[in-house]
PDB file of C-alpha atoms in Angstrom:
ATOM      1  CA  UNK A1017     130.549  34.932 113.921  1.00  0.00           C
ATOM      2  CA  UNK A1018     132.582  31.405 113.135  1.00  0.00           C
ATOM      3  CA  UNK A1019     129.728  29.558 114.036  1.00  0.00           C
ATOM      4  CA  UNK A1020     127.643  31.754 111.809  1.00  0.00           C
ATOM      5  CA  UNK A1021     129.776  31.416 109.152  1.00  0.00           C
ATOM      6  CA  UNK A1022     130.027  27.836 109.345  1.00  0.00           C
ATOM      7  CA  UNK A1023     125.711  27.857 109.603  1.00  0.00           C
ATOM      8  CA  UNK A1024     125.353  29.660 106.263  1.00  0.00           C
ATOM      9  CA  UNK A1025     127.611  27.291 104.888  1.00  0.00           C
ATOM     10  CA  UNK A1026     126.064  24.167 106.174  1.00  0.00           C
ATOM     11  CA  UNK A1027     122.208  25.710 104.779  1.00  0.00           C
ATOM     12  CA  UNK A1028     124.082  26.854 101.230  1.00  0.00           C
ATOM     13  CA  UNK A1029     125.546  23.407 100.803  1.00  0.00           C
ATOM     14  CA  UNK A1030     122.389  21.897 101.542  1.00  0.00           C
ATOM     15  CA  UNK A1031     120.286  24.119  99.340  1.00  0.00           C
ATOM     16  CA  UNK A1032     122.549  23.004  96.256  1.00  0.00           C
ATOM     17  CA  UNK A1033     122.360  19.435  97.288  1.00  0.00           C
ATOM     18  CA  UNK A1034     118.681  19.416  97.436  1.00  0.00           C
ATOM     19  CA  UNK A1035     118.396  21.724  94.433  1.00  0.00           C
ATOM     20  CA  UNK A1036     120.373  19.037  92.469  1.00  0.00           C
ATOM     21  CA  UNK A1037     118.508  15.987  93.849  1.00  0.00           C
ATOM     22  CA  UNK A1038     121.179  14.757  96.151  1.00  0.00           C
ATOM     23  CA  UNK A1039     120.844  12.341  98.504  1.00  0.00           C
ATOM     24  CA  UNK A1040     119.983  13.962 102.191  1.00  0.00           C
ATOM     25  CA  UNK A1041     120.283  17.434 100.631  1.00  0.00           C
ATOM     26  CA  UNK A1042     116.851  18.713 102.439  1.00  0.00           C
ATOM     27  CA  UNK A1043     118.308  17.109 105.334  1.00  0.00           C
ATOM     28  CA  UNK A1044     121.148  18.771 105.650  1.00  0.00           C
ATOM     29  CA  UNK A1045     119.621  22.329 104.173  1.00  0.00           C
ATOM     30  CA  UNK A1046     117.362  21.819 107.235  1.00  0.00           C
ATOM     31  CA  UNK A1047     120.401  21.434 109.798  1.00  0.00           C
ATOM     32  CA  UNK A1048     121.755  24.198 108.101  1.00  0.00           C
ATOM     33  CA  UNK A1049     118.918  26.619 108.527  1.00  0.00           C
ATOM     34  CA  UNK A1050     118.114  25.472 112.044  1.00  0.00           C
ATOM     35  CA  UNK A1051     121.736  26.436 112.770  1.00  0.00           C
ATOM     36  CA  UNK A1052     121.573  30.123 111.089  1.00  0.00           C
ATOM     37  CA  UNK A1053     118.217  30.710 113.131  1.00  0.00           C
ATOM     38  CA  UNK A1054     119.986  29.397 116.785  1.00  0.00           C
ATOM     39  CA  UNK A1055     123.208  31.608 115.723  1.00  0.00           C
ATOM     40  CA  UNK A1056     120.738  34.865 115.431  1.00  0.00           C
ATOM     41  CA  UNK A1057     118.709  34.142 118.362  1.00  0.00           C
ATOM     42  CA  UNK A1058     121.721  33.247 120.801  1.00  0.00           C
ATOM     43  CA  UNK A1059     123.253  36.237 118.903  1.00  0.00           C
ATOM     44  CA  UNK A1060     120.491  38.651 119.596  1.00  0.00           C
ATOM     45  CA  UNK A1061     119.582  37.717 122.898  1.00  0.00           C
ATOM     46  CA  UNK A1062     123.331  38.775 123.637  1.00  0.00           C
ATOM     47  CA  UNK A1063     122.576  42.156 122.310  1.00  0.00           C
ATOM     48  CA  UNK A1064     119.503  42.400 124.522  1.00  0.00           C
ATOM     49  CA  UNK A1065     121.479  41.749 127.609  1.00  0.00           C
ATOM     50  CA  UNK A1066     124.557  44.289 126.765  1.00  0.00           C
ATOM     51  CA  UNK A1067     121.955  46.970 126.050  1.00  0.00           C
ATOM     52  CA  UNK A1068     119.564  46.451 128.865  1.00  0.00           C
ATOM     53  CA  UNK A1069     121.240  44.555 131.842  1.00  0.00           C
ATOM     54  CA  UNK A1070     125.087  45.029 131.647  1.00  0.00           C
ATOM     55  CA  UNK A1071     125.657  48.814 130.243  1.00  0.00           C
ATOM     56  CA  UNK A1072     127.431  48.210 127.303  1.00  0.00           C
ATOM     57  CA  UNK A1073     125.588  50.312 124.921  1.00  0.00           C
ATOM     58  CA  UNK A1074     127.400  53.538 125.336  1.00  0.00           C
ATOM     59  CA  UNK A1075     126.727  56.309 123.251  1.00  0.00           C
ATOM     60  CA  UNK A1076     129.115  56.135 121.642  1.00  0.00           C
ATOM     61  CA  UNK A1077     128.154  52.304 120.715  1.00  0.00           C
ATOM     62  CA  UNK A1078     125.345  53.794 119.633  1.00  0.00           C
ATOM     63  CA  UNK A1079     126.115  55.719 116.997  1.00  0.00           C
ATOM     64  CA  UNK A1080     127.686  52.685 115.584  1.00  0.00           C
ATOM     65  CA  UNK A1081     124.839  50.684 115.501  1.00  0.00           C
ATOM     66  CA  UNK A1082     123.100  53.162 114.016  1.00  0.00           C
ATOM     67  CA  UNK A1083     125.029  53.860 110.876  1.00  0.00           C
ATOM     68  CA  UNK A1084     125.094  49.653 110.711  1.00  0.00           C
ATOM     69  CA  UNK A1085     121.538  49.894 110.347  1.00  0.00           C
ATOM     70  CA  UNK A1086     121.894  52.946 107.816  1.00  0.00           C
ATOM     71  CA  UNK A1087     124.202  50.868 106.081  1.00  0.00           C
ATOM     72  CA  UNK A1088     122.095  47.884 105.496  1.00  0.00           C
ATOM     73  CA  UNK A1089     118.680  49.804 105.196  1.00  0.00           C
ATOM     74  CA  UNK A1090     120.868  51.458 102.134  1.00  0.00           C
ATOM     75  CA  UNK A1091     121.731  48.058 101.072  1.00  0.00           C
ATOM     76  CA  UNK A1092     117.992  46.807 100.672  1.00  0.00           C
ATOM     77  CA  UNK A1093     117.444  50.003  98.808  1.00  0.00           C
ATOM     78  CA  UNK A1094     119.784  48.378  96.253  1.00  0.00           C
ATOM     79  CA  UNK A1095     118.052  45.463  96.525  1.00  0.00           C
ATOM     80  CA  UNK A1096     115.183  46.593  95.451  1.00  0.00           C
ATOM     81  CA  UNK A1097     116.878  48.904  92.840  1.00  0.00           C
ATOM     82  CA  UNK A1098     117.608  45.884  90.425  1.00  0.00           C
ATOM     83  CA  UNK A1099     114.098  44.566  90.516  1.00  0.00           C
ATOM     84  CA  UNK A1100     112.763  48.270  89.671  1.00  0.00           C
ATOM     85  CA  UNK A1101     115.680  48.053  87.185  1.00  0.00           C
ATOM     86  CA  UNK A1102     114.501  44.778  85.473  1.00  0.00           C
ATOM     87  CA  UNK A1103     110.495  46.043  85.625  1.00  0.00           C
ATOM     88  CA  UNK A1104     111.507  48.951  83.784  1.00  0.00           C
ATOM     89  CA  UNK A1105     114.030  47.365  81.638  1.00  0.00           C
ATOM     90  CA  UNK A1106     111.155  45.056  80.252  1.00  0.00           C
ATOM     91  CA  UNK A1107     108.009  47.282  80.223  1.00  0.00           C
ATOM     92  CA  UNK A1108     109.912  50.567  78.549  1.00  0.00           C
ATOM     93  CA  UNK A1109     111.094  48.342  75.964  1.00  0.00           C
ATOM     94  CA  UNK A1110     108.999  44.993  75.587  1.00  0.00           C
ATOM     95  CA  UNK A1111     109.698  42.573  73.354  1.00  0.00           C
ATOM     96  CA  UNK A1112     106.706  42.290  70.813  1.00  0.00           C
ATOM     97  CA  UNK A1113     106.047  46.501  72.011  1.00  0.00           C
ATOM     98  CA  UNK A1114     103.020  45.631  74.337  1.00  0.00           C
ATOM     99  CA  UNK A1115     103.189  46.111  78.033  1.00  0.00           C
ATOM    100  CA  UNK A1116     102.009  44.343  80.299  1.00  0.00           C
ATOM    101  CA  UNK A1117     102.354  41.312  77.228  1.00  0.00           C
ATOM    102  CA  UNK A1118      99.412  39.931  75.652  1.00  0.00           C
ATOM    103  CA  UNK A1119      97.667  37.700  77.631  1.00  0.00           C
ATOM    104  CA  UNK A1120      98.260  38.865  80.919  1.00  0.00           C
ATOM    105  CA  UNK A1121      95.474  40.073  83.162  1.00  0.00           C
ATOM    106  CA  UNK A1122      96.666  42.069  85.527  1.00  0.00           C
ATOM    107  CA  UNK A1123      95.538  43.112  89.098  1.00  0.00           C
ATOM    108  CA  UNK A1124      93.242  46.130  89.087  1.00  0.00           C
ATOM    109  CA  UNK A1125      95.483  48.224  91.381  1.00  0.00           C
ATOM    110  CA  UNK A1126      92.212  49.918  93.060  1.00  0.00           C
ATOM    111  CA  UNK A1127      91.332  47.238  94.340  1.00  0.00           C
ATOM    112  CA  UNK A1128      93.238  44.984  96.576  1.00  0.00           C
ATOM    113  CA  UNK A1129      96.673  46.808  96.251  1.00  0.00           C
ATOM    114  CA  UNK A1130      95.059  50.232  97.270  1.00  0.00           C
ATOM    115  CA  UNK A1131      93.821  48.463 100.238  1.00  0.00           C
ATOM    116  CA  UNK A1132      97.290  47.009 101.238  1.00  0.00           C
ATOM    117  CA  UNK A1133      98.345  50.941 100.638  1.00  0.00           C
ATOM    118  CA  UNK A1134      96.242  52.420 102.893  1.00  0.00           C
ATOM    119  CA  UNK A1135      96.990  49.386 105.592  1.00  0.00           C
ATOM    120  CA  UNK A1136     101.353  50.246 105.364  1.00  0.00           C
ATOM    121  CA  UNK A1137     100.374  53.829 105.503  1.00  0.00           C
ATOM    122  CA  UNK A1138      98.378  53.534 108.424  1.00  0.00           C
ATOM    123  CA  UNK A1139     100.675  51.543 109.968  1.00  0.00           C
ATOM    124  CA  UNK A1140     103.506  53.760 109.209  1.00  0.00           C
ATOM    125  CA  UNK A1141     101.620  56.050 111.761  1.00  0.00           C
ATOM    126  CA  UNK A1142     101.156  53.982 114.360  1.00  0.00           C
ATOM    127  CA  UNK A1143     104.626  53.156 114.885  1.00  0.00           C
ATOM    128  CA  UNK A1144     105.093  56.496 114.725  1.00  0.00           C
ATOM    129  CA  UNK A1145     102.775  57.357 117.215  1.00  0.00           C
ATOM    130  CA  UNK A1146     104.369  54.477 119.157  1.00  0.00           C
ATOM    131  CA  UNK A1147     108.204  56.151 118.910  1.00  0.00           C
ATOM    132  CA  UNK A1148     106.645  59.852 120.145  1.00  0.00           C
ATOM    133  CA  UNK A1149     105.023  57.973 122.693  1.00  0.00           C
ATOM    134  CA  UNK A1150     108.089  56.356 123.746  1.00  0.00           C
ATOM    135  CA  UNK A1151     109.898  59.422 124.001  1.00  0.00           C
ATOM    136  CA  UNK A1152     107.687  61.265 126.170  1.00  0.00           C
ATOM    137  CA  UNK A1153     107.519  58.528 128.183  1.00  0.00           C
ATOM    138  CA  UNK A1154     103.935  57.468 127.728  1.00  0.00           C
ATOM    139  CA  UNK A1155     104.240  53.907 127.587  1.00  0.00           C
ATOM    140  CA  UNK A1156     100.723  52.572 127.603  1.00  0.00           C
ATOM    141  CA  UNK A1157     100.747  54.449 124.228  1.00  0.00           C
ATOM    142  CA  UNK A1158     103.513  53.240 122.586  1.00  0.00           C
ATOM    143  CA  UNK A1159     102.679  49.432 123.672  1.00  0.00           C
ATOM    144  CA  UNK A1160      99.131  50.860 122.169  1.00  0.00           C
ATOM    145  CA  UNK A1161     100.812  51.811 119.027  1.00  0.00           C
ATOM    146  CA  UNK A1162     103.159  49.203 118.913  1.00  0.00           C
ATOM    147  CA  UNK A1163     100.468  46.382 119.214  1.00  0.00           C
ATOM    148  CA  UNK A1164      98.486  47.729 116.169  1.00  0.00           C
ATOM    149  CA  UNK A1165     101.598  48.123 114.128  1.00  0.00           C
ATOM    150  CA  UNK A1166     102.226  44.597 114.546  1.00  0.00           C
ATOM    151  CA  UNK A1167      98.228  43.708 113.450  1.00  0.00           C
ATOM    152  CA  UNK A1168      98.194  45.679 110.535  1.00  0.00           C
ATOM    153  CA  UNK A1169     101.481  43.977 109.223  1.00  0.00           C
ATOM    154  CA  UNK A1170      99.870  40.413 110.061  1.00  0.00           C
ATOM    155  CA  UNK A1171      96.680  42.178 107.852  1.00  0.00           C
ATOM    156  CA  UNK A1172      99.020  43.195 105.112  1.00  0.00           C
ATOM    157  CA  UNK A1173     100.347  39.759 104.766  1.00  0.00           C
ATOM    158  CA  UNK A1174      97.376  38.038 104.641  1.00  0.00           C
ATOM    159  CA  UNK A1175      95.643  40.011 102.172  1.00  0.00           C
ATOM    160  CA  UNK A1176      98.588  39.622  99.932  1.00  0.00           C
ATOM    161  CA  UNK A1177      98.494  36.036  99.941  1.00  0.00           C
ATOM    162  CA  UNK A1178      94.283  36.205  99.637  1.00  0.00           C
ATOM    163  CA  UNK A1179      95.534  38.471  96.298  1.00  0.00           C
ATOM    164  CA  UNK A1180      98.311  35.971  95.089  1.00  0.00           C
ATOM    165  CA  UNK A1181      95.331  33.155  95.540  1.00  0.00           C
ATOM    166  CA  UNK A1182      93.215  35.384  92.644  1.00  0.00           C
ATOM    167  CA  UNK A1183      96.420  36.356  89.981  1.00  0.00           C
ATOM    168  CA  UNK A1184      95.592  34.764  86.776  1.00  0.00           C
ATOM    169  CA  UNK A1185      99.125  34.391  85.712  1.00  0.00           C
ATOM    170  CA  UNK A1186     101.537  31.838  87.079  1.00  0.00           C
ATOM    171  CA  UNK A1187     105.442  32.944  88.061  1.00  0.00           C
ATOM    172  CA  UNK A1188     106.831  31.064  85.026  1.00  0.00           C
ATOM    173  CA  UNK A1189     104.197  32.712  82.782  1.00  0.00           C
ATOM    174  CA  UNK A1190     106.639  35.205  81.267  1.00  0.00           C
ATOM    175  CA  UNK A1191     108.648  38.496  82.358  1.00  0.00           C
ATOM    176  CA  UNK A1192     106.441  40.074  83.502  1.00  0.00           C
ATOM    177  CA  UNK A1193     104.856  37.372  86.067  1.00  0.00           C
ATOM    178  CA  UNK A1194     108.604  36.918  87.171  1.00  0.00           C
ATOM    179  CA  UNK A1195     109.174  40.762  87.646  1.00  0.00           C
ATOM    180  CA  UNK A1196     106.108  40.921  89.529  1.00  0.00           C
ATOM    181  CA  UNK A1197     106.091  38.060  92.219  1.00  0.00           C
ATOM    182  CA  UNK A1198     109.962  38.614  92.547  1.00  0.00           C
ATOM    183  CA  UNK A1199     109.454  42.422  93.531  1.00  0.00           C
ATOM    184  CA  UNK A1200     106.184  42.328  95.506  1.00  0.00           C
ATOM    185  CA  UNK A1201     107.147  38.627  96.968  1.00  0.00           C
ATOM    186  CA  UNK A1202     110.382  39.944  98.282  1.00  0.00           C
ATOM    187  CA  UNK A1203     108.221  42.990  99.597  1.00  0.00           C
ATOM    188  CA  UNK A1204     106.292  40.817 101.396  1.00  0.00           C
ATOM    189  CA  UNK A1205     108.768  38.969 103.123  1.00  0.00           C
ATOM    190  CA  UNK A1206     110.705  41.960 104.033  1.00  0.00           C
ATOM    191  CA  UNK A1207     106.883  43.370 105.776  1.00  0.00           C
ATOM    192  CA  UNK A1208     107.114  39.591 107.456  1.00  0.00           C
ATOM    193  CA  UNK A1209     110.405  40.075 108.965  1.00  0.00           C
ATOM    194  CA  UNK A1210     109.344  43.466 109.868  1.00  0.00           C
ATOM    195  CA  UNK A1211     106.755  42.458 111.822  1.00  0.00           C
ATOM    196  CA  UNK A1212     108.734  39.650 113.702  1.00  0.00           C
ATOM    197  CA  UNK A1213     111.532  42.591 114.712  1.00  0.00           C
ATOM    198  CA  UNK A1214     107.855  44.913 116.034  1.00  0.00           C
ATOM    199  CA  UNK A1215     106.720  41.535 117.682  1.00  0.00           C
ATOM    200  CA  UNK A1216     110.156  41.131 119.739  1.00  0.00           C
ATOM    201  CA  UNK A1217     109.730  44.905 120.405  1.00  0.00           C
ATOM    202  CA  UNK A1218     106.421  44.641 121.761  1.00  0.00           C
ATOM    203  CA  UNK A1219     107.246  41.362 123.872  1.00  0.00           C
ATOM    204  CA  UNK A1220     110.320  42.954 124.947  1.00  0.00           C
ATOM    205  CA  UNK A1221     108.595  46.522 125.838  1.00  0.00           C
ATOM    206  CA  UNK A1222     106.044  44.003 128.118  1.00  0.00           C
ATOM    207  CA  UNK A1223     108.805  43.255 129.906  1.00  0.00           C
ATOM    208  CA  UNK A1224     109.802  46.619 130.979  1.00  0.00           C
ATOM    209  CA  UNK A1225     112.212  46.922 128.384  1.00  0.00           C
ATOM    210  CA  UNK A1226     113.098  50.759 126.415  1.00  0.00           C
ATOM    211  CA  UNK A1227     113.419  53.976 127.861  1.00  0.00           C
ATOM    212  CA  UNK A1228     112.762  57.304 126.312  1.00  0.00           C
ATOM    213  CA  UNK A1229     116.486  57.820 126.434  1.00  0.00           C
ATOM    214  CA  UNK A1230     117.796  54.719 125.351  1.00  0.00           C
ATOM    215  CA  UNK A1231     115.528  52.438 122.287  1.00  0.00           C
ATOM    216  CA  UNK A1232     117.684  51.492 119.547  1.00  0.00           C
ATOM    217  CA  UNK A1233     116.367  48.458 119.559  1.00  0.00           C
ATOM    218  CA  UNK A1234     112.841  49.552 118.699  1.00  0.00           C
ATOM    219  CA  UNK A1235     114.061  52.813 116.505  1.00  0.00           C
ATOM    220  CA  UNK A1236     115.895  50.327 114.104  1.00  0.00           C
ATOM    221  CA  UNK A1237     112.523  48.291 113.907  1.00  0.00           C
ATOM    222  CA  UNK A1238     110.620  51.657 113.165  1.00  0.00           C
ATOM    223  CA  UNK A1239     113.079  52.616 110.219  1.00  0.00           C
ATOM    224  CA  UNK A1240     112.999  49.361 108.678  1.00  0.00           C
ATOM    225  CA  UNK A1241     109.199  49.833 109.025  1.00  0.00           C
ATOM    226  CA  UNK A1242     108.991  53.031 107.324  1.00  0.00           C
ATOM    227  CA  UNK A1243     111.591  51.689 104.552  1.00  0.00           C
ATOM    228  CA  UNK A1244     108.927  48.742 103.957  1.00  0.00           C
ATOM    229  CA  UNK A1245     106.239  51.381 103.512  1.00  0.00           C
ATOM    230  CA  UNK A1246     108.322  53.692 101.010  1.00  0.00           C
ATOM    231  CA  UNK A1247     108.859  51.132  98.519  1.00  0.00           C
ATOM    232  CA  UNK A1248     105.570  49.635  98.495  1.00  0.00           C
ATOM    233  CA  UNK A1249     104.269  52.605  97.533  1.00  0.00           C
ATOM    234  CA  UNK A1250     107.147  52.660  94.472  1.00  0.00           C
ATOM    235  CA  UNK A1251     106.031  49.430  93.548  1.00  0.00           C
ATOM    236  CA  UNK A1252     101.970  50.730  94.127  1.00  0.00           C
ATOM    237  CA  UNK A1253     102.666  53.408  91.617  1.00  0.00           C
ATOM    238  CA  UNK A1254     105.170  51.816  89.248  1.00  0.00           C
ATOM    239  CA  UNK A1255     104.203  48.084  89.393  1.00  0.00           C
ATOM    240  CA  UNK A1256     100.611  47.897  89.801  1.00  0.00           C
ATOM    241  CA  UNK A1257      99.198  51.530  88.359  1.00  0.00           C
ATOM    242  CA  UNK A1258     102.053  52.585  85.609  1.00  0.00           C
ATOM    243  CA  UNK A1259     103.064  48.626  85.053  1.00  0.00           C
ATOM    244  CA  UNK A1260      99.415  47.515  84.826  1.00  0.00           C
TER     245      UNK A1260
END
C-alpha cells in the first residue's frame, strides 16, 4: 500500500507537470504510471497465490472480499450517476430550449449503438453460461464461455471506436458532445478493463486455476461484467434513443 501510495503520487505529480508544460513532466507522469501498473500486478499476483497455492482465502475472507467488490461496484454506480445527472441536467432544460442543440447530428441509435446492445447482451450470457458451467464443474464450458466473453468485449470496443471515427461533432463542440463522449468514453473504458480482468480469468482458468467451490476471482469479473452491461443499456435508452 506505501508503495502504492507513493505511485499515484509520483503519476499525479507528473500529470500536472505535463498538463502545465513543465519540464520532464511526461517523463515523470510515465515513471509514475509504470509504477501504479507494477504495484497492481505484484499486488495481484499476491492475491492469486493466497487464494490458490497457500489457503488463505477462508470463508470467512471471502465474504470480505465480496462486500469490497459490492462496495466499489456501488461506487461506479455513482460514477456514472453524475454523468446521467449532467445529461439530464442539460437536455431537460437546454439553454436556447432545443435538445440535442442546433447543429448537432446525432448517432442514429438503430444503427451502430443497437448493434453494440445486442453484442453486451450477448455477452452478458456467455459469462453467464461460463459461471453455471463453472459450478457444475464443466470446465471445457466455462473456458468455452469465458473465451467468447472476452471476444465479444474486444468486438464491442472496436466498433465503438469504428462509431467515434463517423460522429460529426467534436468533444469541445458544446454540452452535449462533452456529455456524450464523457459518459459513453468512460463506458468504454470500464468494458476495456473488463475484458482485461475476463482475459486474466481465462489465462488463469488454462492453468488449472477455479473450482466450483472456490472462484471469487472470476465471480467478481462476472459482476463487474454484468454492471458494464446494465448501464450501457441506461445510456442506450437515455443517451442515444431519449437524448438523440
Amino acid at each position: 500500500p506505501a508503495f502504492g501510495a507513493a505511485a499515484g503520487f509520483v503519476a499525479a505529480l507528473g500529470a500536472a507537470m505535463y498538463m502545465h508544460e513543465r519540464a520532464y513532466g511526461v517523463h515523470i507522469m510515465g515513471a509514475g504510471l509504470g509504477l501504479v501498473l507494477l504495484t497492481m500486478y505484484m499486488w495481484w499476483r499476491d492475491v492469486i497465490r493466497e487464494a490458490e497455492y497457500q489457503g488463505h482465502h477462508t470463508p470467512i475472507v471471502q465474504i470480505g472480499m465480496r462486500y469490497g467488490m459490492m462496495l466499489f461496484i456501488a461506487s461506479e454506480v455513482m460514477f456514472f450517476v453524475a454523468f446521467f445527472w449532467a445529461f439530464f441536467d442539460a437536455s431537460l432544460f437546454p439553454d436556447g430550449g432545443v435538445w440535442p442543440p442546433e447543429g448537432i447530428i446525432t448517432f442514429d441509435p438503430f444503427d451502430l449503438p443497437l448493434i453494440n446492445t445486442l453484442v453486451l447482451l450477448l455477452s452478458g450470457c456467455t459469462v453467464t453460461w461460463s459461471h453455471h458451467a463453472l459450478v457444475s464443474g464443466n470446465r471445457r464450458d466455462f473456458m468455452t464461455g469465458l473465451a467468447m466473453t472476452v471476444v465479444l468485449g474486444v468486438l464491442f470496443t472496436g466498433l465503438q471506436a469504428l462509431e467515434y471515427s463517423h460522429a460529426q461533432f467534436g468533444f469541445t463542440d458544446g454540452i452535449y458532445p462533452s456529455v456524450f463522449y464523457m459518459a459513453t468514453g468512460f463506458h468504454g473504458f470500464h468494458v476495456l478493463v473488463g475484458t482485461l480482468f475476463l482475459a486474466v480469468c481465462f489465462l488463469r482458468g488454462l492453468k488449472g486455476h477455479f473450482t466450483p467451490e472456490q472462484h471469487f476471482g472470476f465471480e467478481a469479473a462476472a459482476w463487474y461484467w454484468h454492471f458494464v452491461d446494465v448501464v450501457w443499456l441506461f445510456l442506450f435508452v437515455a443517451v442515444y434513443w431519449w437524448g438523440g
